[in-house]
Amino acid sequence: MTRSAIELVPTEQDRRIARFATAAILLSLAEAAIPLPLPGVKPGLGNIVVLIVLWRWGWREAAWVALLRVFAASLLLGQFLAPGFFLSLAGALTSLAALAPTAHLPRRFFGPVSASLVAAFAHIGGQLLLARLWLVPHDGVFALSPIFGAAALVFGLVNGLVAARLLRELNDPAPV
């Protein structure tokens, strides 16, 4: 009797996605330990990694990193299939949908900061919509829009600036 084995050989792209997903997951875990003033208002530090991957390797790899971050962080935090997981997934999916067309815009006028702002507002929009449709079946949930919008503006701007700075450093390493 002969035995057959399936051998999966990871590509360099697989390794890169795994490395960046690990960084995004670690940032998400660290973020979970930060006390926050309002429930649901988080800086989205893992999204900095997603922006870097988007800018250097494209939307498909960024989508892998973002989705692996959502699933793995929820598993590690014990929130898999809880409402927080679905809110995070809705935010990630809507921000990825918003980022897809931005990958084709001229980089001369549209950079990581703009992409971060688009993603942040899409993220919170997706979460509010899911919360309205599933968790809080009342339009009163949209009364929180100004608070979450302000958070999206601040954190989207900060995360975009950090991603832009890191991308600049990755492209122009300082001489040793």
Tab-separated table of C-alpha atoms in Angstrom:
chain	number	residue	atom	x	y	z
A	1	MET	CA	0.000	0.000	0.000
A	2	THR	CA	1.395	3.353	-0.933
A	3	ARG	CA	0.756	6.448	1.039
A	4	SER	CA	0.353	9.769	-0.591
A	5	ALA	CA	0.952	13.054	1.100
A	6	ILE	CA	-0.107	16.506	0.215
A	7	GLU	CA	2.709	18.921	0.635
A	8	LEU	CA	1.964	22.602	0.835
A	9	VAL	CA	4.925	24.746	0.006
A	10	PRO	CA	4.503	28.335	1.182
A	11	THR	CA	5.487	31.024	-1.253
A	12	GLU	CA	7.315	34.228	-0.391
A	13	GLN	CA	3.937	35.982	-0.623
A	14	ASP	CA	2.481	33.535	1.936
A	15	ARG	CA	5.365	34.229	4.303
A	16	ARG	CA	5.002	37.983	3.864
A	17	ILE	CA	1.255	37.844	4.566
A	18	ALA	CA	1.916	35.711	7.651
A	19	ARG	CA	4.549	38.141	8.972
A	20	PHE	CA	2.383	41.203	8.474
A	21	ALA	CA	-0.749	39.468	9.782
A	22	THR	CA	1.220	38.537	12.903
A	23	ALA	CA	2.240	42.164	13.396
A	24	ALA	CA	-1.364	43.323	12.932
A	25	ILE	CA	-2.647	40.670	15.352
A	26	LEU	CA	-0.072	41.664	17.988
A	27	LEU	CA	-1.073	45.322	17.648
A	28	SER	CA	-4.748	44.343	18.005
A	29	LEU	CA	-3.966	42.330	21.142
A	30	ALA	CA	-1.979	45.224	22.608
A	31	GLU	CA	-4.827	47.581	21.768
A	32	ALA	CA	-7.270	45.336	23.643
A	33	ALA	CA	-5.254	45.968	26.813
A	34	ILE	CA	-5.556	49.761	26.519
A	35	PRO	CA	-8.382	51.221	28.619
A	36	LEU	CA	-10.680	53.198	26.358
A	37	PRO	CA	-12.967	56.109	27.285
A	38	LEU	CA	-15.939	54.799	25.279
A	39	PRO	CA	-16.900	51.254	24.328
A	40	GLY	CA	-16.184	50.587	20.673
A	41	VAL	CA	-13.832	53.533	20.223
A	42	LYS	CA	-10.442	52.014	19.432
A	43	PRO	CA	-7.455	53.406	17.565
A	44	GLY	CA	-7.234	50.477	15.121
A	45	LEU	CA	-3.470	50.095	15.366
A	46	GLY	CA	-3.522	46.910	13.276
A	47	ASN	CA	-4.820	48.994	10.392
A	48	ILE	CA	-1.427	50.697	10.142
A	49	VAL	CA	-0.008	47.360	9.044
A	50	VAL	CA	-2.868	46.858	6.575
A	51	LEU	CA	-2.140	50.271	5.033
A	52	ILE	CA	1.540	49.463	4.645
A	53	VAL	CA	0.730	46.163	2.949
A	54	LEU	CA	-1.836	47.875	0.716
A	55	TRP	CA	0.681	50.463	-0.408
A	56	ARG	CA	3.586	48.101	-0.987
A	57	TRP	CA	1.938	44.894	-2.232
A	58	GLY	CA	-1.651	45.689	-3.151
A	59	TRP	CA	-5.235	45.200	-2.083
A	60	ARG	CA	-5.344	41.402	-2.172
A	61	GLU	CA	-2.506	40.992	0.326
A	62	ALA	CA	-3.926	43.783	2.487
A	63	ALA	CA	-7.286	41.982	2.534
A	64	TRP	CA	-5.613	38.777	3.701
A	65	VAL	CA	-3.797	40.624	6.479
A	66	ALA	CA	-6.950	42.452	7.594
A	67	LEU	CA	-9.135	39.342	7.657
A	68	LEU	CA	-6.513	37.165	9.336
A	69	ARG	CA	-6.163	39.899	11.981
A	70	VAL	CA	-9.901	39.950	12.675
A	71	PHE	CA	-10.233	36.171	12.931
A	72	ALA	CA	-7.045	35.462	14.882
A	73	ALA	CA	-7.409	38.368	17.321
A	74	SER	CA	-11.002	37.385	18.067
A	75	LEU	CA	-9.935	33.794	18.698
A	76	LEU	CA	-7.059	34.842	20.951
A	77	LEU	CA	-9.241	37.304	22.883
A	78	GLY	CA	-12.053	34.767	23.288
A	79	GLN	CA	-14.510	36.831	21.248
A	80	PHE	CA	-14.911	34.636	18.191
A	81	LEU	CA	-18.561	34.657	17.010
A	82	ALA	CA	-19.498	37.170	19.731
A	83	PRO	CA	-21.104	40.463	18.677
A	84	GLY	CA	-17.719	42.219	18.865
A	85	PHE	CA	-16.305	39.788	16.320
A	86	PHE	CA	-19.114	40.501	13.859
A	87	LEU	CA	-18.774	44.252	14.373
A	88	SER	CA	-15.030	43.997	13.741
A	89	LEU	CA	-15.591	41.839	10.674
A	90	ALA	CA	-18.220	44.251	9.309
A	91	GLY	CA	-15.810	47.139	9.812
A	92	ALA	CA	-12.957	45.294	8.140
A	93	LEU	CA	-15.084	44.243	5.164
A	94	THR	CA	-16.503	47.717	4.577
A	95	SER	CA	-13.102	49.360	4.906
A	96	LEU	CA	-11.607	46.825	2.479
A	97	ALA	CA	-14.463	47.518	0.056
A	98	ALA	CA	-13.753	51.251	0.343
A	99	LEU	CA	-10.013	50.724	-0.104
A	100	ALA	CA	-10.387	48.636	-3.268
A	101	PRO	CA	-10.988	51.589	-5.599
A	102	THR	CA	-8.406	53.740	-3.810
A	103	ALA	CA	-5.651	51.388	-4.957
A	104	HIS	CA	-6.278	52.662	-8.501
A	105	LEU	CA	-6.221	56.375	-7.718
A	106	PRO	CA	-3.118	58.398	-8.610
A	107	ARG	CA	-0.678	58.143	-5.725
A	108	ARG	CA	0.514	61.637	-6.447
A	109	PHE	CA	-2.761	63.002	-5.040
A	110	PHE	CA	-3.976	60.119	-2.895
A	111	GLY	CA	-1.690	58.678	-0.227
A	112	PRO	CA	-1.788	56.531	2.893
A	113	VAL	CA	-3.371	59.302	4.975
A	114	SER	CA	-6.281	59.686	2.542
A	115	ALA	CA	-6.678	55.906	2.330
A	116	SER	CA	-6.625	55.650	6.119
A	117	LEU	CA	-9.365	58.261	6.445
A	118	VAL	CA	-11.518	56.529	3.823
A	119	ALA	CA	-11.023	53.182	5.566
A	120	ALA	CA	-11.731	54.615	9.038
A	121	PHE	CA	-15.023	56.197	7.989
A	122	ALA	CA	-16.066	53.087	6.051
A	123	HIS	CA	-15.139	50.938	9.052
A	124	ILE	CA	-17.306	52.875	11.472
A	125	GLY	CA	-20.102	53.123	8.906
A	126	GLY	CA	-20.149	49.350	8.495
A	127	GLN	CA	-20.161	48.835	12.242
A	128	LEU	CA	-22.984	51.306	12.834
A	129	LEU	CA	-25.040	49.753	10.059
A	130	LEU	CA	-24.580	46.247	11.471
A	131	ALA	CA	-25.360	47.478	14.980
A	132	ARG	CA	-28.564	49.095	13.676
A	133	LEU	CA	-29.646	46.038	11.689
A	134	TRP	CA	-28.780	43.428	14.304
A	135	LEU	CA	-28.001	44.649	17.808
A	136	VAL	CA	-29.978	47.873	18.274
A	137	PRO	CA	-33.041	47.786	16.011
A	138	HIS	CA	-33.658	51.498	16.410
A	139	ASP	CA	-32.401	54.544	14.529
A	140	GLY	CA	-31.191	56.007	17.830
A	141	VAL	CA	-27.910	54.141	17.292
A	142	PHE	CA	-27.074	56.733	14.641
A	143	ALA	CA	-27.062	59.411	17.344
A	144	LEU	CA	-23.581	58.080	18.135
A	145	SER	CA	-22.389	58.948	14.610
A	146	PRO	CA	-20.753	62.269	15.591
A	147	ILE	CA	-18.707	60.612	18.354
A	148	PHE	CA	-17.645	57.704	16.180
A	149	GLY	CA	-17.067	60.046	13.221
A	150	ALA	CA	-14.751	62.207	15.326
A	151	ALA	CA	-12.881	59.085	16.451
A	152	ALA	CA	-12.598	57.914	12.827
A	153	LEU	CA	-11.213	61.296	11.831
A	154	VAL	CA	-8.612	61.387	14.618
A	155	PHE	CA	-7.520	57.752	14.469
A	156	GLY	CA	-7.701	57.607	10.666
A	157	LEU	CA	-5.456	60.650	10.459
A	158	VAL	CA	-2.970	59.408	13.067
A	159	ASN	CA	-2.804	55.879	11.632
A	160	GLY	CA	-2.370	57.261	8.113
A	161	LEU	CA	0.449	59.554	9.231
A	162	VAL	CA	2.201	56.676	11.025
A	163	ALA	CA	1.801	54.419	7.972
A	164	ALA	CA	3.112	57.166	5.661
A	165	ARG	CA	6.134	57.694	7.893
A	166	LEU	CA	6.883	53.968	8.073
A	167	LEU	CA	6.505	53.634	4.307
A	168	ARG	CA	8.934	56.517	3.797
A	169	GLU	CA	11.438	54.834	6.115
A	170	LEU	CA	11.005	51.486	4.388
A	171	ASN	CA	11.605	53.047	0.973
A	172	ASP	CA	14.478	55.299	2.053
A	173	PRO	CA	16.470	53.480	4.714
A	174	ALA	CA	18.983	55.604	6.505
A	175	PRO	CA	22.628	54.879	5.687
A	176	VAL	CA	24.455	52.815	8.259
